[in-house]
Every structure is written in structure tokens, then in C-alpha cells.
mmCIF file of C-alpha atoms in Angstrom:
data_model
loop_
_atom_site.group_PDB
_atom_site.id
_atom_site.type_symbol
_atom_site.label_atom_id
_atom_site.label_comp_id
_atom_site.label_asym_id
_atom_site.label_seq_id
_atom_site.Cartn_x
_atom_site.Cartn_y
_atom_site.Cartn_z
ATOM 1 C CA MET A 1 -53.806 19.838 53.422
ATOM 2 C CA ASN A 2 -55.456 22.909 54.809
ATOM 3 C CA ILE A 3 -54.441 24.459 58.130
ATOM 4 C CA ASP A 4 -56.720 27.043 59.749
ATOM 5 C CA TRP A 5 -55.410 28.606 62.939
ATOM 6 C CA SER A 6 -56.161 31.382 65.388
ATOM 7 C CA ILE A 7 -54.791 32.765 68.624
ATOM 8 C CA SER A 8 -57.164 34.210 71.202
ATOM 9 C CA LYS A 9 -56.450 35.736 74.591
ATOM 10 C CA LYS A 10 -58.696 37.262 77.183
ATOM 11 C CA ARG A 11 -57.774 40.593 78.697
ATOM 12 C CA GLY A 12 -55.591 40.347 81.784
ATOM 13 C CA ASN A 13 -53.311 37.609 82.976
ATOM 14 C CA TYR A 14 -54.768 34.876 80.809
ATOM 15 C CA ARG A 15 -52.535 32.890 78.546
ATOM 16 C CA PRO A 16 -53.251 32.963 74.831
ATOM 17 C CA VAL A 17 -54.700 29.847 73.262
ATOM 18 C CA LEU A 18 -53.688 28.592 69.836
ATOM 19 C CA THR A 19 -56.385 26.625 68.050
ATOM 20 C CA TYR A 20 -55.735 25.001 64.721
ATOM 21 C CA THR A 21 -57.556 22.590 62.467
ATOM 22 C CA ILE A 22 -55.851 20.448 59.830
ATOM 23 C CA THR A 23 -58.007 19.030 57.077
ATOM 24 C CA LEU A 24 -56.715 16.594 54.467
ATOM 25 C CA THR A 25 -58.045 16.655 50.928
ATOM 26 C CA GLU A 26 -59.745 13.568 49.519
ATOM 27 C CA PHE A 27 -56.725 13.066 47.253
ATOM 28 C CA GLU A 28 -54.355 13.074 50.252
ATOM 29 C CA LYS A 29 -56.603 10.615 52.083
ATOM 30 C CA SER A 30 -56.712 8.355 49.022
ATOM 31 C CA LEU A 31 -52.916 8.002 49.178
ATOM 32 C CA ALA A 32 -53.075 6.573 52.735
ATOM 33 C CA MET A 33 -50.791 9.342 53.903
ATOM 34 C CA PRO A 34 -48.950 8.615 57.144
ATOM 35 C CA SER A 35 -49.101 11.152 59.936
ATOM 36 C CA VAL A 36 -46.170 13.539 60.028
ATOM 37 C CA ARG A 37 -44.788 14.813 63.350
ATOM 38 C CA ILE A 38 -42.401 17.697 63.936
ATOM 39 C CA THR A 39 -41.014 19.448 66.963
ATOM 40 C CA SER A 40 -42.197 23.028 66.697
ATOM 41 C CA THR A 41 -40.515 26.187 67.918
ATOM 42 C CA ILE A 42 -43.624 26.958 69.996
ATOM 43 C CA PRO A 43 -42.592 26.794 73.662
ATOM 44 C CA VAL A 44 -44.688 24.910 76.171
ATOM 45 C CA PRO A 45 -45.233 27.319 79.071
ATOM 46 C CA PRO A 46 -44.427 26.228 82.617
ATOM 47 C CA GLU A 47 -47.460 24.746 84.342
ATOM 48 C CA SER A 48 -49.094 24.496 80.904
ATOM 49 C CA GLY A 49 -52.338 23.315 82.462
ATOM 50 C CA TRP A 50 -52.900 26.749 83.940
ATOM 51 C CA THR A 51 -55.029 29.175 81.933
ATOM 52 C CA HIS A 52 -53.271 32.172 83.451
ATOM 53 C CA CYS A 53 -49.819 33.474 84.355
ATOM 54 C CA TRP A 54 -49.501 36.076 87.081
ATOM 55 C CA PRO A 55 -46.863 38.808 87.086
ATOM 56 C CA ASP A 56 -43.435 37.631 88.273
ATOM 57 C CA GLN A 57 -44.368 33.980 87.719
ATOM 58 C CA HIS A 58 -43.185 31.413 85.190
ATOM 59 C CA GLU A 59 -42.791 32.961 81.718
ATOM 60 C CA ARG A 60 -43.232 36.448 83.182
ATOM 61 C CA THR A 61 -39.843 36.115 84.870
ATOM 62 C CA ASP A 62 -36.413 35.352 83.456
ATOM 63 C CA TRP A 63 -37.662 32.160 81.776
ATOM 64 C CA THR A 64 -35.948 30.109 79.091
ATOM 65 C CA PRO A 65 -38.129 27.517 77.328
ATOM 66 C CA SER A 66 -36.994 23.935 77.719
ATOM 67 C CA GLU A 67 -39.899 22.132 76.054
ATOM 68 C CA TYR A 68 -41.574 22.665 72.683
ATOM 69 C CA TYR A 69 -44.868 21.419 71.312
ATOM 70 C CA GLN A 70 -45.021 18.489 68.912
ATOM 71 C CA LEU A 71 -47.232 19.174 65.893
ATOM 72 C CA MET A 72 -48.732 16.320 63.899
ATOM 73 C CA SER A 73 -50.779 15.927 60.758
ATOM 74 C CA PRO A 74 -53.903 13.768 60.937
ATOM 75 C CA SER A 75 -54.100 10.163 59.848
ATOM 76 C CA HIS A 76 -55.545 9.484 56.409
ATOM 77 C CA LYS A 77 -58.486 7.859 58.218
ATOM 78 C CA ALA A 78 -59.363 10.992 60.205
ATOM 79 C CA LYS A 79 -61.745 13.665 58.970
ATOM 80 C CA ASP A 80 -59.663 16.468 60.431
ATOM 81 C CA THR A 81 -57.675 17.346 63.500
ATOM 82 C CA LEU A 82 -58.585 20.080 65.972
ATOM 83 C CA VAL A 83 -55.788 21.026 68.368
ATOM 84 C CA THR A 84 -55.740 23.551 71.213
ATOM 85 C CA LEU A 85 -52.460 24.622 72.822
ATOM 86 C CA LYS A 86 -51.743 27.131 75.570
ATOM 87 C CA LEU A 87 -49.089 29.648 74.624
ATOM 88 C CA PRO A 88 -46.792 31.457 77.021
ATOM 89 C CA TRP A 89 -48.017 34.870 78.163
ATOM 90 C CA ARG A 90 -46.257 37.720 76.334
ATOM 91 C CA GLU A 91 -46.752 41.411 76.772
ATOM 92 C CA SER A 92 -46.337 41.936 73.013
ATOM 93 C CA ASN A 93 -48.892 39.262 72.071
ATOM 94 C CA ALA A 94 -46.534 38.368 69.202
ATOM 95 C CA TYR A 95 -46.165 34.686 68.325
ATOM 96 C CA PRO A 96 -44.281 34.466 65.011
ATOM 97 C CA GLU A 97 -43.232 30.891 65.807
ATOM 98 C CA VAL A 98 -46.829 29.718 65.383
ATOM 99 C CA GLU A 99 -47.019 30.420 61.652
ATOM 100 C CA GLU A 100 -43.395 29.312 61.184
ATOM 101 C CA SER A 101 -44.046 25.990 62.924
ATOM 102 C CA LEU A 102 -47.295 25.312 61.076
ATOM 103 C CA ALA A 103 -45.489 26.090 57.800
ATOM 104 C CA ALA A 104 -42.741 23.624 58.809
ATOM 105 C CA LEU A 105 -45.400 20.969 59.455
ATOM 106 C CA ARG A 106 -46.921 21.664 56.054
ATOM 107 C CA ASP A 107 -43.491 21.420 54.373
ATOM 108 C CA ALA A 108 -42.719 18.090 56.095
ATOM 109 C CA PHE A 109 -46.154 16.800 55.091
ATOM 110 C CA GLU A 110 -45.612 17.836 51.467
ATOM 111 C CA LYS A 111 -42.364 15.849 51.299
ATOM 112 C CA VAL A 112 -44.230 12.733 52.438
ATOM 113 C CA LEU A 113 -47.081 13.597 50.047
ATOM 114 C CA ILE A 114 -44.706 13.663 47.080
ATOM 115 C CA ASP A 115 -43.149 10.347 48.137
ATOM 116 C CA SER A 116 -46.628 8.805 48.494
ATOM 117 C CA MET A 117 -47.708 10.188 45.146
ATOM 118 C CA ASN A 118 -44.605 8.737 43.462
ATOM 119 C CA SER A 119 -45.571 5.262 44.647
ATOM 120 C CA THR A 120 -47.601 4.486 41.539
ATOM 121 C CA ALA A 121 -50.532 2.132 41.250
ATOM 122 C CA VAL A 122 -50.044 -1.321 39.788
ATOM 123 C CA THR A 123 -52.233 -4.269 38.797
ATOM 124 C CA MET A 124 -50.598 -7.522 37.775
ATOM 125 C CA LYS A 125 -52.031 -10.783 36.554
ATOM 126 C CA GLY A 126 -50.335 -13.957 35.602
ATOM 127 C CA ASN A 127 -50.913 -17.521 34.557
ATOM 128 C CA LEU A 128 -48.598 -20.469 34.887
ATOM 129 C CA THR A 129 -49.217 -23.927 33.458
ATOM 130 C CA THR A 130 -47.345 -27.186 33.738
ATOM 131 C CA SER A 131 -43.925 -26.839 32.135
ATOM 132 C CA ALA A 132 -42.917 -28.813 29.041
ATOM 133 C CA SER A 133 -40.234 -30.695 30.976
ATOM 134 C CA ALA A 134 -42.760 -31.809 33.617
ATOM 135 C CA LYS A 135 -45.211 -32.847 30.891
ATOM 136 C CA GLY A 136 -42.431 -34.966 29.346
ATOM 137 C CA VAL A 137 -41.975 -36.803 32.653
ATOM 138 C CA ILE A 138 -45.723 -37.162 33.325
ATOM 139 C CA ALA A 139 -46.866 -38.125 29.795
ATOM 140 C CA PRO A 140 -45.776 -41.800 29.695
ATOM 141 C CA THR A 141 -47.407 -42.556 33.066
ATOM 142 C CA PHE A 142 -50.555 -40.647 32.152
ATOM 143 C CA ALA A 143 -50.818 -42.394 28.736
ATOM 144 C CA ALA A 144 -50.300 -45.854 30.292
ATOM 145 C CA GLU A 145 -52.991 -45.150 32.884
ATOM 146 C CA ARG A 146 -55.473 -44.054 30.183
ATOM 147 C CA ILE A 147 -54.779 -47.176 28.131
ATOM 148 C CA LEU A 148 -55.309 -49.423 31.153
ATOM 149 C CA GLN A 149 -58.595 -47.653 32.011
ATOM 150 C CA SER A 150 -59.784 -48.070 28.415
ATOM 151 C CA VAL A 151 -58.939 -51.791 28.388
ATOM 152 C CA ALA A 152 -60.592 -52.261 31.793
ATOM 153 C CA ARG A 153 -63.854 -50.688 30.493
ATOM 154 C CA LYS A 154 -63.908 -52.934 27.423
ATOM 155 C CA THR A 155 -63.461 -56.125 29.458
ATOM 156 C CA ALA A 156 -66.053 -55.221 31.987
#
């Protein structure tokens, strides 16, 4: 799995935007990897649909996060996943939880990857025929039937 991410913010009261892309390798796709979901430590800002946060509003006040983003790896059927999340406005522009959360997603994915990899391939074939005990029961009836058919052909 490869995770490419970036944070961009316009000057002013705009909220930063986290964009990340997760791409699975062909090997990971070939294992039919399930999606992995974690709760990140990246807070969802109040009114997360807004692209801005004015002074003395929402996260620019005495705000305590109550909701955190869910991060998820793509399905093995997907090419890749592109995600865009709005981050809370911060004067410092520091978001250490982004890399920490993406690393946690990677670690959770790798645990599932190892479990998937340990489920080894198998091909089995078999063949069963009539058992000796069944043949012993069937043989007298089968032999009698063949004898009767032979006699019937000769008399006809």
C-alpha cells in the first residue's frame, strides 16, 4: 500500500484541506484484501462543510473536538482511493495527527495483509468409486441380470 498525502491552505481564514491517495499494489489486490477502517485522531471541525473559519468562531474559540474522521483503505477491487478532508483552522498550521493517523491506518492494514498472506493457496482433487462392501451387495443381482439378458438374446 502506498499513501500519498498533502495539506494545503489558502491565506486567510480558510481551513486547511488534507488530500490523500491510497494505492494498493497488485500483490495486495491479488489477496482480495478487505478494507480496513480506523478512527483517526484527526478532528472533524465544527460545520465541516464550511471552507472557512472566522475569528472567534468554532475551532477558533475554546473548542474541544468531539468527532474524529474515519480513515479506510480501498477495496481490493478499487484502483485507488482519493480522499479530501477539511481540517480545523490552526494558527500554527501544525497537524501532526495526520501522519500519525495515516501511519495507524497503514499498520492496521499490514496486520490484515499478513493474515491474508498466511491464508495459503490450495488445490485438491479426489476420486471415489463404489466401495467393496457395496459391490458385494450389488454383484449377485448384477450377475443374475446379465445372465438373464444373455439367455434372452439367445432365445430370440
